[in-house]
Tab-separated table of C-alpha atoms in Angstrom:
chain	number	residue	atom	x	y	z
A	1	UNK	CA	36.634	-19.201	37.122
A	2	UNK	CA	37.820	-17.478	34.054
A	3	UNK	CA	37.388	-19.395	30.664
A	4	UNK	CA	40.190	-19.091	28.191
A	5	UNK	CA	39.094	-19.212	24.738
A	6	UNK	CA	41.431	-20.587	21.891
A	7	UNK	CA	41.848	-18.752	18.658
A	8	UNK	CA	39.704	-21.305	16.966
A	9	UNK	CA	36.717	-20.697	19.265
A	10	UNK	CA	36.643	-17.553	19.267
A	11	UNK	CA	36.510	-17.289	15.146
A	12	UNK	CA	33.609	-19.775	15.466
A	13	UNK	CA	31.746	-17.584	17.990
A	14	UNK	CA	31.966	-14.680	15.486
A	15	UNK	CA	30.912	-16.829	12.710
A	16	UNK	CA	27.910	-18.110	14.516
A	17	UNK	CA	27.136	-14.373	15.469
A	18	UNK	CA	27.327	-13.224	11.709
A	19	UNK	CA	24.946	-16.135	10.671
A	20	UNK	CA	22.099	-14.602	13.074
A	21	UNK	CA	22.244	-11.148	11.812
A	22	UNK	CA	18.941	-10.582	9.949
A	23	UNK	CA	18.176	-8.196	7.073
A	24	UNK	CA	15.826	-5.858	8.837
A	25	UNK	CA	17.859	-5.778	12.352
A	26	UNK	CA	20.808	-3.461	11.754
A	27	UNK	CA	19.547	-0.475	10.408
A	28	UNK	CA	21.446	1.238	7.547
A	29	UNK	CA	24.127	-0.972	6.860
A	30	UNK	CA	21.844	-4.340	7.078
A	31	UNK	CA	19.063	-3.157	4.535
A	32	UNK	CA	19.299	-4.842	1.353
A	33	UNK	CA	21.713	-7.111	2.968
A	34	UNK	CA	19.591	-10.198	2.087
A	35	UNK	CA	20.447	-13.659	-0.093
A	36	UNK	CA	20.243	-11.373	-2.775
A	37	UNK	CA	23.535	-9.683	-2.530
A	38	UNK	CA	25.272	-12.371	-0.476
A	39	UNK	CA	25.550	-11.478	3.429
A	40	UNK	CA	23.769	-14.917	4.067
A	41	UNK	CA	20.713	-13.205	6.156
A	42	UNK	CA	18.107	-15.044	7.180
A	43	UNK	CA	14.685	-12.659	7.188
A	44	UNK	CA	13.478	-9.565	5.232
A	45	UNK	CA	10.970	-7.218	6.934
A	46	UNK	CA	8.331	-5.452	4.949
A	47	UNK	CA	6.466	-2.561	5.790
A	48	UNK	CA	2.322	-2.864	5.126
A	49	UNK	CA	-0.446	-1.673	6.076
A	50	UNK	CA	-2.793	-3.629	8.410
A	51	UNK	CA	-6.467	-2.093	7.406
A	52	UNK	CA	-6.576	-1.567	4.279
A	53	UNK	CA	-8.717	-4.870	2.511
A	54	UNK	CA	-7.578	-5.669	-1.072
A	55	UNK	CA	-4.375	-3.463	-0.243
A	56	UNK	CA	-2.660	-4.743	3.219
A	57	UNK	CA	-4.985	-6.141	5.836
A	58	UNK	CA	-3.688	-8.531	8.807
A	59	UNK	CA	-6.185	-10.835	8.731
A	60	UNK	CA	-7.642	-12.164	12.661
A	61	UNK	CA	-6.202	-15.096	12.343
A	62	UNK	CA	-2.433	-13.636	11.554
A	63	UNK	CA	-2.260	-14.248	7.938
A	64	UNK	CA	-1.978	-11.154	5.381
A	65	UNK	CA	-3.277	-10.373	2.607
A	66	UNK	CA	-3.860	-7.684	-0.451
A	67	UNK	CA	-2.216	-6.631	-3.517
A	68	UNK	CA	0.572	-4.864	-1.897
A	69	UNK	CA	1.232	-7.757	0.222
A	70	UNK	CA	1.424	-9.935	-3.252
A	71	UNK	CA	3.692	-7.635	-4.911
A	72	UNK	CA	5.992	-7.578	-2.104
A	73	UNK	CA	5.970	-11.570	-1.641
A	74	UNK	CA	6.660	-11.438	-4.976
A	75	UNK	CA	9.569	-9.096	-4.618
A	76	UNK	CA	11.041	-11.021	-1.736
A	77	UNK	CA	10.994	-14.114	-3.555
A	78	UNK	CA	13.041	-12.455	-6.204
A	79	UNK	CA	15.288	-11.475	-3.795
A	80	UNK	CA	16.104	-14.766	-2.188
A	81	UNK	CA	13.646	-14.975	0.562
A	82	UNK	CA	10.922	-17.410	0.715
A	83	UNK	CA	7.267	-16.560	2.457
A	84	UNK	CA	8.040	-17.730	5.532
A	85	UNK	CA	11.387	-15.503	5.971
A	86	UNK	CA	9.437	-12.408	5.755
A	87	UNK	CA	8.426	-9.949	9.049
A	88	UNK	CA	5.726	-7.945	8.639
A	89	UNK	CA	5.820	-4.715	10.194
A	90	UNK	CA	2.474	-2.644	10.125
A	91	UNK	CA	3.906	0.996	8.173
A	92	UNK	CA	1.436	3.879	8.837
A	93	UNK	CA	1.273	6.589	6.820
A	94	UNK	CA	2.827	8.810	9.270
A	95	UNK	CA	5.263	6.304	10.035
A	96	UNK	CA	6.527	5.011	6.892
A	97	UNK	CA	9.949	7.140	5.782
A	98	UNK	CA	10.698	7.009	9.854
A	99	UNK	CA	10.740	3.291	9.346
A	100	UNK	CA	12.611	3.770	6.618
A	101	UNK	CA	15.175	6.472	7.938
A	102	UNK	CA	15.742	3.880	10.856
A	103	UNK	CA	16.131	1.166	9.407
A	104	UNK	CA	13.597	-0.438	11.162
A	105	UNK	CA	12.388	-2.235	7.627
A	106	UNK	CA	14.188	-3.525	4.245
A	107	UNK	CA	11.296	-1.834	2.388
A	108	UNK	CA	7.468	-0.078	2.567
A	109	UNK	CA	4.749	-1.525	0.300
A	110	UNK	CA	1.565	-0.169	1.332
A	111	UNK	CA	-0.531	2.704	-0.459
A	112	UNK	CA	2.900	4.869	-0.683
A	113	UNK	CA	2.102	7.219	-3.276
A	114	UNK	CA	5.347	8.864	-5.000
A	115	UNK	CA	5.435	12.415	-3.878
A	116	UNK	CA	8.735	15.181	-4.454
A	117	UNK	CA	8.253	15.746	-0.476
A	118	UNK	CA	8.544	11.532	0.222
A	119	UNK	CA	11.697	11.388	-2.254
A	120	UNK	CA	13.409	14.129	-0.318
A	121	UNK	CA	13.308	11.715	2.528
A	122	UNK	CA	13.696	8.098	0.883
A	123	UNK	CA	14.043	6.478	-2.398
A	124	UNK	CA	11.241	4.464	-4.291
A	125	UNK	CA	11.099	1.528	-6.721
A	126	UNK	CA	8.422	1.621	-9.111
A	127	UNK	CA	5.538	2.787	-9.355
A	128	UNK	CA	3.956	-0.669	-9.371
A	129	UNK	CA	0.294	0.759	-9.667
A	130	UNK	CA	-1.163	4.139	-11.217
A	131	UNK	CA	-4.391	4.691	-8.803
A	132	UNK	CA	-6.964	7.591	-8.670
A	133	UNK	CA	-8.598	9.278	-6.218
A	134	UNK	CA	-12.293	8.215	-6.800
A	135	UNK	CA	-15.975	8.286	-4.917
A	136	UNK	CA	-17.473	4.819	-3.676
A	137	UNK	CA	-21.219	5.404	-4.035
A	138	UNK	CA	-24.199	2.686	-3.710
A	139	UNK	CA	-24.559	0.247	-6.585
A	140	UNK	CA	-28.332	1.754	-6.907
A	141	UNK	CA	-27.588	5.014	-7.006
A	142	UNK	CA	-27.675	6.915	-10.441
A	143	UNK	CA	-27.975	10.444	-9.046
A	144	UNK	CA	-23.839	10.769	-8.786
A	145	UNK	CA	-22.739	10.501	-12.646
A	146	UNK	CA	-19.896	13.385	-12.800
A	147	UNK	CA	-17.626	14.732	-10.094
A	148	UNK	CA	-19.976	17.629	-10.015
A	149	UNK	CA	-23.080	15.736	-8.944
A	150	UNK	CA	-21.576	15.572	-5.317
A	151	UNK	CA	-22.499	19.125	-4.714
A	152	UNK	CA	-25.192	18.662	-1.823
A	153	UNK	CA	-24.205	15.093	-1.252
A	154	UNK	CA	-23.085	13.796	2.002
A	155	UNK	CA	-19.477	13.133	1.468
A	156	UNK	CA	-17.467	10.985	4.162
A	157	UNK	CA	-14.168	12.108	5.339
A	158	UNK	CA	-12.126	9.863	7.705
A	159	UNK	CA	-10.290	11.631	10.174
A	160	UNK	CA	-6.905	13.386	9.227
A	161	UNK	CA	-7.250	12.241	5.273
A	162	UNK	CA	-7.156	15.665	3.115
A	163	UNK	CA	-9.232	13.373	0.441
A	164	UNK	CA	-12.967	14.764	0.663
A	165	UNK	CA	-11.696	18.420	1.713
A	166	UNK	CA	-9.851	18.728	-1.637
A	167	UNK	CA	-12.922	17.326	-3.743
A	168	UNK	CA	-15.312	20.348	-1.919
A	169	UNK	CA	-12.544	22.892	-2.609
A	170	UNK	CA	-11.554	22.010	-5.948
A	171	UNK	CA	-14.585	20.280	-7.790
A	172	UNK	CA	-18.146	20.359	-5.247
A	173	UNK	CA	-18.094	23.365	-3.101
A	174	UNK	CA	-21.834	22.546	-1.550
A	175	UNK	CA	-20.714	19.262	-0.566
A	176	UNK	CA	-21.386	18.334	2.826
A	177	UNK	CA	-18.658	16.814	4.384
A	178	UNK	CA	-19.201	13.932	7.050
A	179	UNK	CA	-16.045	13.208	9.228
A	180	UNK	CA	-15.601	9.732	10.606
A	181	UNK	CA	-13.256	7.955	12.046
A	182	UNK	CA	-12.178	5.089	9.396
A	183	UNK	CA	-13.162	3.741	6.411
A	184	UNK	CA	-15.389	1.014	7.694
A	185	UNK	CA	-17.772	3.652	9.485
A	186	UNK	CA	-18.008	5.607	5.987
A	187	UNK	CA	-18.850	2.163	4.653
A	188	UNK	CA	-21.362	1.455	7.437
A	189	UNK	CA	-22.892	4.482	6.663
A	190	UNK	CA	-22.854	4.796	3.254
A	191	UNK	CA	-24.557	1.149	3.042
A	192	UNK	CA	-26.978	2.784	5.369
A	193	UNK	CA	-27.518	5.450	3.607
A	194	UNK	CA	-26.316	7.564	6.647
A	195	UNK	CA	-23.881	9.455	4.064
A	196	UNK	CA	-23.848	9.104	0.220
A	197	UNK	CA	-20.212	8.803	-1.112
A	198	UNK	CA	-16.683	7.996	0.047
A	199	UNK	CA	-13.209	8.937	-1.498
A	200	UNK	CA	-9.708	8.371	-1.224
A	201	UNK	CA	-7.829	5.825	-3.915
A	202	UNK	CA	-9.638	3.600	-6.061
A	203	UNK	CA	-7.535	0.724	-5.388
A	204	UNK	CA	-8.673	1.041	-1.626
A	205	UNK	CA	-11.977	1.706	-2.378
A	206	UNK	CA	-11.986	-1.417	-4.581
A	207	UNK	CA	-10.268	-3.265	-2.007
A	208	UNK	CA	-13.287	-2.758	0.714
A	209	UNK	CA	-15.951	-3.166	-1.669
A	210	UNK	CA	-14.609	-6.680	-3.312
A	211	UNK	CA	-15.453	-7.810	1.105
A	212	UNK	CA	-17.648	-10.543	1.108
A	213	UNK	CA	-20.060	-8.867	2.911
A	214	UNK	CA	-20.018	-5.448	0.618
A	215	UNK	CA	-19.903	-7.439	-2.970
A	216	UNK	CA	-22.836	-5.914	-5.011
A	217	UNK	CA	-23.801	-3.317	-2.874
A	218	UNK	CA	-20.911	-0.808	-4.076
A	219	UNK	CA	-19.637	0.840	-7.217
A	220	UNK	CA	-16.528	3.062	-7.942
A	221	UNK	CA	-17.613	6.544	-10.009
A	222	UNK	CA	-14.864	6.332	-12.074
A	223	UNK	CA	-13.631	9.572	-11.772
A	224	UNK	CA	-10.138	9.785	-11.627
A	225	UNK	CA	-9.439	12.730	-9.712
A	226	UNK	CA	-5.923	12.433	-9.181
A	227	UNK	CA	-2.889	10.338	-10.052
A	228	UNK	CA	-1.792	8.401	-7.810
A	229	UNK	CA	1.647	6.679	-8.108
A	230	UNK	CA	2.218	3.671	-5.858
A	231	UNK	CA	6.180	2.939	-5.522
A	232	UNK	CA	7.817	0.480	-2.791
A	233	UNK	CA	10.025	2.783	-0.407
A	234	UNK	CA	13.257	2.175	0.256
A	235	UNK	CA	16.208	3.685	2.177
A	236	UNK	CA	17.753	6.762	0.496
A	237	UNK	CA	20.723	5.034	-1.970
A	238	UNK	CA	19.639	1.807	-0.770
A	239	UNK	CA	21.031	-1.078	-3.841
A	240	UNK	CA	17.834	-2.868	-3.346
A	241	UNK	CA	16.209	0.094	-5.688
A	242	UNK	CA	17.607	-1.774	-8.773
A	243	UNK	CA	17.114	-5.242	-7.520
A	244	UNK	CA	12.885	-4.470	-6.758
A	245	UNK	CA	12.566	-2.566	-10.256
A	246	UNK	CA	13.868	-5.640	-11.823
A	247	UNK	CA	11.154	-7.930	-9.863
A	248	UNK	CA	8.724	-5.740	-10.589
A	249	UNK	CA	9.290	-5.754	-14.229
A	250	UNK	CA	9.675	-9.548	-14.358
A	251	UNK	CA	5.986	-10.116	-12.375
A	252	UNK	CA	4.440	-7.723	-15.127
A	253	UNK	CA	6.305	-9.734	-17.915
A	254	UNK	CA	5.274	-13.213	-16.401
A	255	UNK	CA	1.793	-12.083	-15.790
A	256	UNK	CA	1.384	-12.881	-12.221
A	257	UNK	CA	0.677	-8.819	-11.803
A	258	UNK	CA	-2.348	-9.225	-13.430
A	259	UNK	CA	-3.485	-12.491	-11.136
A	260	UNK	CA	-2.842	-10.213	-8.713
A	261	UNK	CA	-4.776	-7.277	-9.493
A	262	UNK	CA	-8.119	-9.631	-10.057
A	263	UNK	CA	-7.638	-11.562	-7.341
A	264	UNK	CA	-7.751	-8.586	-4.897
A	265	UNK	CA	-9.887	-5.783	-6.974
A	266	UNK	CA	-11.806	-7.919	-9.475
A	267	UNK	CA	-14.721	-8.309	-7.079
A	268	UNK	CA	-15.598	-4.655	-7.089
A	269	UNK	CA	-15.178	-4.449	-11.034
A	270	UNK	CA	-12.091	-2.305	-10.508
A	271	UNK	CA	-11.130	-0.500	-13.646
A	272	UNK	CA	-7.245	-0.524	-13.366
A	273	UNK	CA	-4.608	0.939	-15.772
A	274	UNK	CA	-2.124	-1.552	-17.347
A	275	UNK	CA	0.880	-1.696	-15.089
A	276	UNK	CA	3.239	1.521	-15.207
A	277	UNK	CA	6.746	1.451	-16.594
A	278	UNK	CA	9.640	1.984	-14.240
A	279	UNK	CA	10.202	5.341	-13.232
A	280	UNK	CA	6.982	6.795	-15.344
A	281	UNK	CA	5.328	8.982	-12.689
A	282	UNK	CA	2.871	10.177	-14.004
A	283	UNK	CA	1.334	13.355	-12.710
């Protein structure tokens, strides 16, 4: 039997379709197509990383947390969506202008250092946090005061980061690089004292060492070996660049960046800069 639809029905079918359309489910043309600029969607997905403690972890029981994770709650909520209208969608690093390029999420908060290669690709709000590459070394150790002192120290490199190879080319050349493959086996080993530091970012760094299981038995060097520029990614000439900058700015101004930054680094006695100004990369 063939159904016959009247006018009127078939305008409220469309209208019923247009109210399920979701901000992170139709690629170019839905991103930034939340509350905030009136389309009426529904959800907002977020790119994060899943591993990374005091940055992006997904906990075991499904919850997330980490200062990325904060910031881009935050964010959301500035754009009209609530904590329980966000998707999380783990963002690699290999993945994350991909994700972007496709549409697949509204925007990338996790780690995503502002590089001229990245911004050839994608657009970034921010930077909402001016990290170093530093050394993690064990809270008893005094032999590692300057960069230098890791000459002859066993230095852990995680599989297909460029972190440790750049310190023994550029600042320890008799450093004896240890590959493994993540963070939580350089850990392992540097509590062991298997190796005897581990580098990438500082805010990572202080993110695994403020673990209830690691507090006390870690401390950052302090060495700030590079700048690192952490922006929130976005699709290239997406509108929601303007609309994040102006979140960010208000959870500096309100102070709930600072409650953020202890509650995920304080633990490991993380020596952050003040929060950056909008579009001062600094190099």
């Amino acid at each position: 039997m063939n159904v016959r639809r009247t006018p009127a029905a078939a305008a409220a079918a469309l209208a019923l379709t247009l109210t399920t359309v979701t901000v992170g489910s139709g690629g170019a043309q839905a991103v930034g197509a939340g509350s905030a600029s009136g389309s009426g969607a529904e959800t907002i997905t977020i790119g994060i990383k899943y591993d990374q403690p005091g940055i992006g972890l997904k906990t075991p029981d499904g919850t997330y947390t980490g200062f990325d994770v904060d910031v881009a709650t935050y964010v959301a909520k500035e754009l009209g969506f609530e904590p329980g209208d966000i998707q999380w969608k783990e963002a690699k690093s290999a993945d994350r202008e991909t994700l972007l390029e496709r549409g697949d999420v509204d925007f990338i908060a996790a780690s995503y250092s502002i590089n001229d290669e990245r911004e050839e690709k994608v657009d970034f709000a921010g930077p909402y946090l001016l990290a170093h590459q530093d050394v993690l070394i064990r809270a008893d150790d005094d032999s590692i005061k300057k960069p230098e002192d890791l000459n002859n120290k066993k230095l852990c490199s995680v599989t297909g980061s460029t972190s440790a190879q750049n310190v023994k080319d550029e600042i320890a050349p008799q450093a004896q690089l240890q590959e493994y493959g993540g963070y939580s086996e350089c850990l392992t080993g540097l509590e062991n004292e298997t190796i005897d530091a581990l580098t990438t970012d500082d805010s990572i760094l202080a993110g695994y060492a403020a673990q209830d299981e690691f507090k006390g038995k870690f401390k950052l060097g302090g060495f700030k070996l590079s700048n690192e520029n952490y922006g929130i990614g976005v699709q290239e000439g997406s509108e929601l660049k303007a609309k994040i900058n102006t979140a960010l700015e208000k959870m500096v101004a309100d102070g709930t960046w600072d409650e953020a930054v202890e509650k995920n680094f304080g633990p490991a006695n993380y020596q952050n800069e003040p929060a950056p100004k909008i579009g001062n990369v600094v190099q």
